[in-house]
Coordinates of C-alpha atoms in Angstrom, one line a residue:
M1 CA 92.5 99.7 104.6
K2 CA 90.1 98.1 102.2
E3 CA 87.4 100.5 103.3
K4 CA 89.8 103.4 102.9
F5 CA 90.7 102.2 99.4
K6 CA 87.1 102.0 98.4
A7 CA 86.5 105.6 99.7
N8 CA 89.5 106.8 97.8
F9 CA 88.5 105.0 94.6
K10 CA 85.1 106.7 94.5
I11 CA 86.7 110.2 94.6
A12 CA 89.9 109.5 92.6
L13 CA 88.3 107.6 89.7
P14 CA 86.2 110.6 88.4
A15 CA 89.2 112.9 88.7
A16 CA 91.4 110.4 86.8
I17 CA 88.8 110.0 84.0
A18 CA 88.4 113.8 83.7
T19 CA 92.2 114.2 83.5
L20 CA 92.5 111.5 80.8
L21 CA 89.8 113.0 78.7
L22 CA 91.4 116.5 79.0
L23 CA 94.8 115.1 78.0
I24 CA 93.4 113.3 75.0
I25 CA 91.7 116.5 73.8
L26 CA 95.0 118.5 74.3
C27 CA 97.0 115.8 72.5
M28 CA 94.6 115.8 69.5
Q29 CA 95.0 119.6 69.2
G30 CA 98.8 119.5 69.4
N31 CA 101.6 118.0 67.3
G32 CA 102.4 114.4 67.7
A33 CA 105.3 113.4 69.9
K34 CA 108.2 111.3 68.7
L35 CA 107.8 107.7 69.8
E36 CA 110.8 105.6 70.8
Y37 CA 111.2 101.9 71.4
F38 CA 112.6 100.8 74.7
D39 CA 113.6 97.2 75.3
F40 CA 112.2 95.4 78.3
N41 CA 112.2 92.1 80.0
F42 CA 108.9 90.5 81.1
W43 CA 110.5 88.4 83.9
Q44 CA 112.2 91.5 85.4
A45 CA 108.9 93.3 85.5
L46 CA 107.0 90.4 87.1
P47 CA 108.0 91.1 90.7
Y48 CA 106.5 94.6 90.4
F49 CA 103.2 93.3 89.2
I50 CA 103.1 90.6 92.0
V51 CA 103.7 93.3 94.6
L52 CA 100.9 95.5 93.1
I53 CA 98.4 92.6 93.0
A54 CA 99.3 91.4 96.5
A55 CA 98.9 94.9 97.9
L56 CA 95.5 95.2 96.2
M57 CA 94.5 91.9 97.8
G58 CA 95.1 93.3 101.2
I59 CA 98.1 91.1 102.2
N60 CA 100.3 92.4 105.1
V61 CA 102.6 95.1 103.8
F62 CA 105.7 93.6 105.3
I63 CA 105.0 90.2 103.6
V64 CA 104.3 92.0 100.3
L65 CA 107.5 94.1 100.4
G66 CA 109.6 91.2 101.7
C67 CA 108.5 88.9 99.0
G68 CA 109.0 91.7 96.4
A69 CA 112.6 92.1 97.5
I70 CA 113.3 88.4 97.4
L71 CA 111.6 87.9 94.0
S72 CA 113.5 90.9 92.5
M73 CA 116.8 89.4 93.7
I74 CA 115.9 85.9 92.3
T75 CA 114.7 87.4 89.0
G76 CA 117.8 89.6 88.7
I77 CA 120.2 86.7 89.3
A78 CA 118.3 84.4 87.0
T79 CA 118.3 86.9 84.1
G80 CA 122.0 87.8 84.6
T81 CA 121.4 91.5 85.6
L82 CA 122.3 90.9 89.2
N83 CA 124.6 88.8 91.4
L84 CA 124.3 88.2 95.1
S85 CA 126.9 90.8 96.0
I86 CA 125.2 93.6 94.0
A87 CA 121.8 92.6 95.3
L88 CA 122.9 92.8 98.9
S89 CA 124.7 96.1 98.3
A90 CA 121.4 97.5 96.8
M91 CA 119.5 96.4 99.9
G92 CA 122.1 98.2 102.1
K93 CA 122.0 101.3 100.0
G94 CA 118.2 101.3 100.2
T95 CA 118.4 101.1 104.0
S96 CA 120.9 103.9 104.2
D97 CA 118.8 106.1 101.8
M98 CA 116.0 105.8 104.5
F99 CA 118.2 107.5 107.0
E100 CA 117.0 111.1 106.2
T101 CA 113.4 109.8 106.4
M102 CA 114.0 108.3 109.8
I103 CA 115.5 111.6 111.0
V104 CA 112.5 113.5 109.7
T105 CA 110.1 111.1 111.3
I106 CA 111.8 111.5 114.7
L107 CA 111.8 115.3 114.3
V108 CA 108.1 115.3 113.4
A109 CA 107.2 113.1 116.3
S110 CA 109.1 115.5 118.6
I111 CA 107.4 118.6 117.2
G112 CA 104.0 116.9 117.5
A113 CA 104.7 116.1 121.1
L114 CA 105.7 119.7 121.8
M115 CA 102.5 121.0 120.1
K116 CA 100.4 118.7 122.2
E117 CA 102.2 119.5 125.4
F118 CA 101.9 123.2 125.0
G119 CA 98.3 123.3 123.8
G120 CA 98.7 123.5 120.0
F121 CA 96.4 120.6 119.3
E122 CA 93.8 121.9 121.7
Y123 CA 93.9 125.3 120.0
I124 CA 93.4 123.7 116.5
L125 CA 90.5 121.6 117.8
H126 CA 89.0 124.7 119.4
L127 CA 89.1 126.5 116.0
I128 CA 87.5 123.5 114.2
R129 CA 84.8 123.2 116.9
N130 CA 83.9 126.9 116.8
N131 CA 83.8 127.1 113.0
F132 CA 82.2 123.8 111.9
K133 CA 79.0 122.4 113.3
S134 CA 78.3 119.2 111.3
S135 CA 79.9 116.1 109.8
K136 CA 80.5 118.0 106.6
G137 CA 82.2 120.8 108.5
G138 CA 84.3 118.2 110.4
E139 CA 85.4 116.7 107.0
L140 CA 86.3 120.2 105.7
G141 CA 88.2 120.9 109.0
I142 CA 90.2 117.7 108.6
G143 CA 91.0 118.6 105.0
L144 CA 92.0 122.1 105.9
L145 CA 94.2 120.8 108.8
V146 CA 96.2 118.4 106.7
S147 CA 96.4 120.9 103.8
I148 CA 98.0 123.5 106.0
M149 CA 100.5 120.9 107.4
D150 CA 101.4 119.7 104.0
I151 CA 102.0 123.2 102.6
A152 CA 104.2 123.9 105.7
T153 CA 106.2 120.7 105.7
A154 CA 106.2 119.9 101.9
N155 CA 105.8 116.2 102.7
N156 CA 102.4 114.5 102.6
T157 CA 103.5 111.6 104.8
V158 CA 104.7 113.9 107.5
A159 CA 101.5 116.0 107.2
I160 CA 99.3 112.9 107.6
V161 CA 101.4 111.7 110.6
M162 CA 101.1 115.1 112.3
A163 CA 97.4 115.6 111.5
G164 CA 96.4 112.0 112.3
P165 CA 95.8 112.4 116.1
L166 CA 93.8 115.6 115.6
A167 CA 91.8 114.1 112.7
K168 CA 90.9 111.2 114.9
D169 CA 89.5 113.5 117.6
V170 CA 87.6 115.5 115.0
S171 CA 86.2 112.4 113.4
Q172 CA 84.9 111.0 116.7
E173 CA 83.3 114.3 117.7
F174 CA 81.7 115.0 114.3
G175 CA 80.7 111.5 113.5
V176 CA 83.0 111.0 110.5
P177 CA 83.7 107.3 109.8
P178 CA 87.4 106.2 110.2
A179 CA 87.8 105.1 106.5
R180 CA 86.4 108.4 105.4
T181 CA 88.7 110.3 107.6
A182 CA 91.7 108.4 106.3
S183 CA 90.6 109.0 102.8
I184 CA 90.2 112.8 103.3
L185 CA 93.7 113.0 105.0
D186 CA 95.2 111.1 102.1
I187 CA 93.5 113.0 99.2
F188 CA 93.9 116.6 100.6
S189 CA 97.6 116.0 101.4
C190 CA 98.2 114.5 97.9
V191 CA 96.4 117.4 96.2
W192 CA 98.7 120.0 97.8
Q193 CA 101.8 117.8 97.6
G194 CA 101.2 117.6 93.8
I195 CA 100.8 121.4 93.5
I196 CA 103.4 123.1 95.7
P197 CA 106.4 123.9 93.5
Y198 CA 108.9 123.2 96.3
G199 CA 107.6 119.7 96.9
A200 CA 109.7 116.6 96.1
Q201 CA 107.4 115.5 93.2
L202 CA 107.6 118.7 91.2
L203 CA 111.3 119.2 91.9
I204 CA 112.1 115.7 90.7
A205 CA 109.9 116.2 87.6
A206 CA 111.5 119.6 86.9
G207 CA 115.0 118.1 87.3
L208 CA 114.2 115.3 84.8
A209 CA 112.8 117.8 82.3
G210 CA 115.4 120.4 82.8
I211 CA 112.8 123.2 83.5
G212 CA 111.6 125.2 86.5
S213 CA 109.0 123.6 88.8
I214 CA 106.8 126.7 88.6
T215 CA 106.4 126.1 84.8
I216 CA 104.7 122.7 85.5
V217 CA 102.0 124.1 87.8
P218 CA 99.6 125.3 85.1
F219 CA 99.5 121.7 83.7
L220 CA 98.7 120.0 87.0
F221 CA 95.2 118.9 85.9
Y222 CA 94.9 115.8 88.1
P223 CA 95.4 117.6 91.5
G224 CA 92.9 120.2 90.4
F225 CA 90.3 117.7 89.4
L226 CA 91.0 115.7 92.6
L227 CA 90.4 118.7 94.7
I228 CA 87.1 119.4 93.0
A229 CA 86.1 115.8 93.3
V230 CA 86.8 115.6 97.1
L231 CA 85.0 119.0 97.7
I232 CA 81.9 117.8 95.8
S233 CA 81.9 114.5 97.7
I234 CA 81.9 116.5 101.0
I235 CA 79.3 119.0 99.9
F236 CA 76.8 116.4 98.6
R237 CA 77.4 113.9 101.4
K238 CA 74.6 113.3 103.9
N239 CA 75.0 115.7 106.7
V240 CA 75.1 114.7 110.4
K241 CA 74.8 117.2 113.3
K242 CA 77.7 116.8 115.7

Protein backbone atom coordinates (compact mmCIF):
# COMPACT_ATOMS: atom_id res chain seq x y z
CA MET A 1 0.00 0.00 0.00
CA LYS A 2 2.89 2.39 0.73
CA GLU A 3 4.33 1.79 -2.72
CA LYS A 4 0.91 2.28 -4.29
CA PHE A 5 0.48 5.53 -2.36
CA LYS A 6 3.84 6.77 -3.64
CA ALA A 7 2.89 5.87 -7.22
CA ASN A 8 -0.43 7.71 -6.84
CA PHE A 9 1.22 10.75 -5.28
CA LYS A 10 3.58 11.26 -8.23
CA ILE A 11 0.62 11.40 -10.61
CA ALA A 12 -2.01 13.12 -8.46
CA LEU A 13 0.18 15.94 -7.07
CA PRO A 14 0.83 17.67 -10.44
CA ALA A 15 -2.89 17.39 -11.27
CA ALA A 16 -3.83 18.87 -7.88
CA ILE A 17 -1.38 21.77 -8.28
CA ALA A 18 -2.65 22.52 -11.80
CA THR A 19 -6.24 22.48 -10.54
CA LEU A 20 -5.40 24.80 -7.64
CA LEU A 21 -3.66 27.29 -9.93
CA LEU A 22 -6.58 27.27 -12.38
CA LEU A 23 -9.10 27.81 -9.57
CA ILE A 24 -7.04 30.72 -8.21
CA ILE A 25 -6.96 32.35 -11.66
CA LEU A 26 -10.72 31.88 -12.13
CA CYS A 27 -11.43 33.25 -8.64
CA MET A 28 -9.31 36.34 -9.29
CA GLN A 29 -11.27 37.02 -12.48
CA GLY A 30 -14.70 36.62 -10.85
CA ASN A 31 -16.60 38.33 -8.06
CA GLY A 32 -15.81 37.49 -4.45
CA ALA A 33 -17.98 34.99 -2.65
CA LYS A 34 -19.71 35.82 0.63
CA LEU A 35 -17.76 34.33 3.54
CA GLU A 36 -19.60 32.90 6.54
CA TYR A 37 -18.33 31.89 9.96
CA PHE A 38 -19.11 28.41 11.17
CA ASP A 39 -18.47 27.38 14.75
CA PHE A 40 -16.33 24.30 15.36
CA ASN A 41 -14.89 22.29 18.20
CA PHE A 42 -11.24 21.24 18.05
CA TRP A 43 -11.73 18.17 20.25
CA GLN A 44 -14.59 16.88 18.09
CA ALA A 45 -12.38 17.20 14.99
CA LEU A 46 -9.40 15.47 16.63
CA PRO A 47 -10.52 11.84 15.93
CA TYR A 48 -10.66 12.60 12.19
CA PHE A 49 -7.08 13.90 12.18
CA ILE A 50 -5.89 10.91 14.19
CA VAL A 51 -7.50 8.52 11.70
CA LEU A 52 -5.93 10.39 8.76
CA ILE A 53 -2.45 10.41 10.30
CA ALA A 54 -2.67 6.74 11.36
CA ALA A 55 -3.78 5.76 7.84
CA LEU A 56 -0.85 7.65 6.28
CA MET A 57 1.50 5.83 8.69
CA GLY A 58 0.32 2.52 7.24
CA ILE A 59 -1.37 1.14 10.36
CA ASN A 60 -3.84 -1.71 9.75
CA VAL A 61 -7.16 -0.35 8.47
CA PHE A 62 -9.29 -2.25 11.01
CA ILE A 63 -7.22 -0.85 13.90
CA VAL A 64 -7.43 2.67 12.44
CA LEU A 65 -11.20 2.62 11.91
CA GLY A 66 -11.88 0.84 15.19
CA CYS A 67 -9.86 3.39 17.16
CA GLY A 68 -11.54 6.19 15.19
CA ALA A 69 -15.00 4.96 16.17
CA ILE A 70 -14.04 4.59 19.85
CA LEU A 71 -12.33 8.01 19.97
CA SER A 72 -15.34 9.66 18.29
CA MET A 73 -17.64 8.10 20.87
CA ILE A 74 -15.44 9.19 23.78
CA THR A 75 -15.04 12.72 22.38
CA GLY A 76 -18.78 13.08 21.74
CA ILE A 77 -19.69 11.96 25.24
CA ALA A 78 -16.98 14.16 26.80
CA THR A 79 -18.14 17.29 24.91
CA GLY A 80 -21.82 16.60 25.57
CA THR A 81 -22.92 16.09 21.95
CA LEU A 82 -23.43 12.33 22.36
CA ASN A 83 -24.55 9.86 24.95
CA LEU A 84 -23.94 6.12 24.98
CA SER A 85 -27.39 5.32 23.57
CA ILE A 86 -27.06 7.71 20.61
CA ALA A 87 -23.50 6.52 19.91
CA LEU A 88 -24.54 2.87 19.78
CA SER A 89 -27.58 3.76 17.63
CA ALA A 90 -25.28 5.60 15.20
CA MET A 91 -23.05 2.52 14.93
CA GLY A 92 -26.11 0.36 14.23
CA LYS A 93 -27.35 2.79 11.57
CA GLY A 94 -23.90 2.81 9.96
CA THR A 95 -23.98 -0.99 9.76
CA SER A 96 -27.48 -1.02 8.27
CA ASP A 97 -26.47 1.64 5.73
CA MET A 98 -23.83 -0.80 4.46
CA PHE A 99 -26.52 -3.34 3.53
CA GLU A 100 -26.89 -2.06 -0.05
CA THR A 101 -23.11 -2.11 -0.47
CA MET A 102 -23.01 -5.72 0.72
CA ILE A 103 -25.71 -6.69 -1.80
CA VAL A 104 -23.82 -4.92 -4.61
CA THR A 105 -20.60 -6.69 -3.58
CA ILE A 106 -22.27 -10.11 -3.68
CA LEU A 107 -23.87 -9.26 -7.03
CA VAL A 108 -20.56 -8.10 -8.52
CA ALA A 109 -18.77 -11.21 -7.26
CA SER A 110 -21.45 -13.37 -8.88
CA ILE A 111 -21.28 -11.50 -12.20
CA GLY A 112 -17.48 -11.74 -12.14
CA ALA A 113 -17.68 -15.51 -11.56
CA LEU A 114 -20.12 -15.90 -14.47
CA MET A 115 -17.87 -13.81 -16.74
CA LYS A 116 -14.89 -15.98 -15.84
CA GLU A 117 -16.81 -19.25 -16.23
CA PHE A 118 -18.15 -18.42 -19.68
CA GLY A 119 -14.92 -16.98 -21.09
CA GLY A 120 -15.50 -13.26 -20.68
CA PHE A 121 -12.21 -12.70 -18.88
CA GLU A 122 -10.29 -14.71 -21.46
CA TYR A 123 -11.87 -12.69 -24.28
CA ILE A 124 -10.85 -9.40 -22.67
CA LEU A 125 -7.33 -10.70 -22.10
CA HIS A 126 -7.22 -11.84 -25.73
CA LEU A 127 -8.13 -8.31 -26.91
CA ILE A 128 -5.44 -6.74 -24.72
CA ARG A 129 -2.79 -9.26 -25.84
CA ASN A 130 -3.59 -8.66 -29.52
CA ASN A 131 -3.65 -4.87 -29.35
CA PHE A 132 -0.87 -4.07 -26.87
CA LYS A 133 2.69 -5.37 -27.14
CA SER A 134 4.69 -3.70 -24.33
CA SER A 135 4.48 -2.62 -20.68
CA LYS A 136 3.10 0.77 -21.79
CA GLY A 137 0.41 -1.02 -23.76
CA GLY A 138 -0.32 -3.23 -20.75
CA GLU A 139 -0.81 -0.16 -18.57
CA LEU A 140 -3.11 1.43 -21.15
CA GLY A 141 -5.02 -1.85 -21.38
CA ILE A 142 -5.50 -1.93 -17.60
CA GLY A 143 -6.64 1.70 -17.64
CA LEU A 144 -9.08 1.07 -20.49
CA LEU A 145 -10.43 -2.04 -18.77
CA VAL A 146 -11.24 -0.37 -15.45
CA SER A 147 -12.54 2.76 -17.25
CA ILE A 148 -15.12 0.74 -19.18
CA MET A 149 -16.19 -1.11 -16.04
CA ASP A 150 -16.56 2.12 -14.07
CA ILE A 151 -18.62 3.76 -16.81
CA ALA A 152 -20.82 0.63 -16.93
CA THR A 153 -21.28 0.21 -13.16
CA ALA A 154 -21.05 3.86 -12.01
CA ASN A 155 -19.08 2.68 -8.96
CA ASN A 156 -15.30 2.88 -8.83
CA THR A 157 -14.99 0.32 -6.01
CA VAL A 158 -17.05 -2.21 -7.97
CA ALA A 159 -15.05 -1.46 -11.12
CA ILE A 160 -11.73 -2.06 -9.32
CA VAL A 161 -12.98 -5.31 -7.74
CA MET A 162 -14.17 -6.63 -11.11
CA ALA A 163 -11.09 -5.49 -13.04
CA GLY A 164 -8.62 -6.60 -10.36
CA PRO A 165 -8.15 -10.27 -11.39
CA LEU A 166 -7.78 -9.32 -15.05
CA ALA A 167 -5.40 -6.48 -14.24
CA LYS A 168 -3.24 -8.87 -12.23
CA ASP A 169 -2.93 -11.25 -15.20
CA VAL A 170 -2.13 -8.37 -17.56
CA SER A 171 0.46 -6.92 -15.18
CA GLN A 172 2.24 -10.26 -14.84
CA GLU A 173 2.30 -10.83 -18.59
CA PHE A 174 3.40 -7.30 -19.51
CA GLY A 175 5.83 -6.76 -16.62
CA VAL A 176 3.89 -4.00 -14.86
CA PRO A 177 4.82 -3.73 -11.14
CA PRO A 178 1.96 -4.51 -8.70
CA ALA A 179 2.01 -1.04 -7.08
CA ARG A 180 1.89 0.58 -10.51
CA THR A 181 -1.04 -1.66 -11.51
CA ALA A 182 -2.95 -0.76 -8.33
CA SER A 183 -2.26 2.94 -8.94
CA ILE A 184 -3.53 2.80 -12.53
CA LEU A 185 -6.68 0.94 -11.46
CA ASP A 186 -7.32 3.54 -8.78
CA ILE A 187 -6.64 6.64 -10.87
CA PHE A 188 -8.51 5.67 -14.05
CA SER A 189 -11.56 4.56 -12.06
CA CYS A 190 -11.52 7.80 -10.03
CA VAL A 191 -11.22 9.90 -13.19
CA TRP A 192 -14.36 8.44 -14.74
CA GLN A 193 -16.23 8.21 -11.44
CA GLY A 194 -15.70 11.95 -11.07
CA ILE A 195 -16.88 12.70 -14.62
CA ILE A 196 -19.94 10.53 -15.28
CA PRO A 197 -23.05 12.62 -14.44
CA TYR A 198 -24.94 9.55 -13.17
CA GLY A 199 -22.26 8.67 -10.59
CA ALA A 200 -22.91 9.07 -6.86
CA GLN A 201 -20.39 11.91 -6.48
CA LEU A 202 -21.94 14.26 -9.03
CA LEU A 203 -25.49 13.34 -8.05
CA ILE A 204 -24.78 14.19 -4.39
CA ALA A 205 -23.06 17.45 -5.37
CA ALA A 206 -25.94 18.36 -7.67
CA GLY A 207 -28.45 17.58 -4.93
CA LEU A 208 -26.62 19.79 -2.41
CA ALA A 209 -26.36 22.67 -4.92
CA GLY A 210 -29.88 22.22 -6.28
CA ILE A 211 -28.71 21.98 -9.90
CA GLY A 212 -28.45 19.29 -12.58
CA SER A 213 -25.37 17.08 -12.50
CA ILE A 214 -24.70 17.77 -16.21
CA THR A 215 -24.12 21.45 -15.44
CA ILE A 216 -21.19 20.54 -13.17
CA VAL A 217 -19.30 18.56 -15.84
CA PRO A 218 -17.64 21.59 -17.58
CA PHE A 219 -16.06 22.57 -14.24
CA LEU A 220 -14.51 19.18 -13.43
CA PHE A 221 -10.94 20.41 -13.79
CA TYR A 222 -9.25 17.93 -11.46
CA PRO A 223 -10.46 14.71 -13.18
CA GLY A 224 -9.33 16.19 -16.51
CA PHE A 225 -5.88 17.10 -15.21
CA LEU A 226 -5.62 13.71 -13.50
CA LEU A 227 -6.38 11.92 -16.78
CA ILE A 228 -3.73 13.98 -18.58
CA ALA A 229 -1.21 13.29 -15.80
CA VAL A 230 -1.70 9.51 -15.82
CA LEU A 231 -1.51 9.35 -19.63
CA ILE A 232 1.73 11.38 -19.60
CA SER A 233 3.16 9.07 -16.92
CA ILE A 234 2.39 6.07 -19.13
CA ILE A 235 3.67 7.61 -22.37
CA PHE A 236 6.99 8.78 -20.91
CA ARG A 237 7.55 5.69 -18.75
CA LYS A 238 10.41 3.37 -19.69
CA ASN A 239 9.02 0.73 -22.04
CA VAL A 240 9.49 -3.01 -21.54
CA LYS A 241 8.70 -5.59 -24.21
CA LYS A 242 6.26 -8.19 -22.98
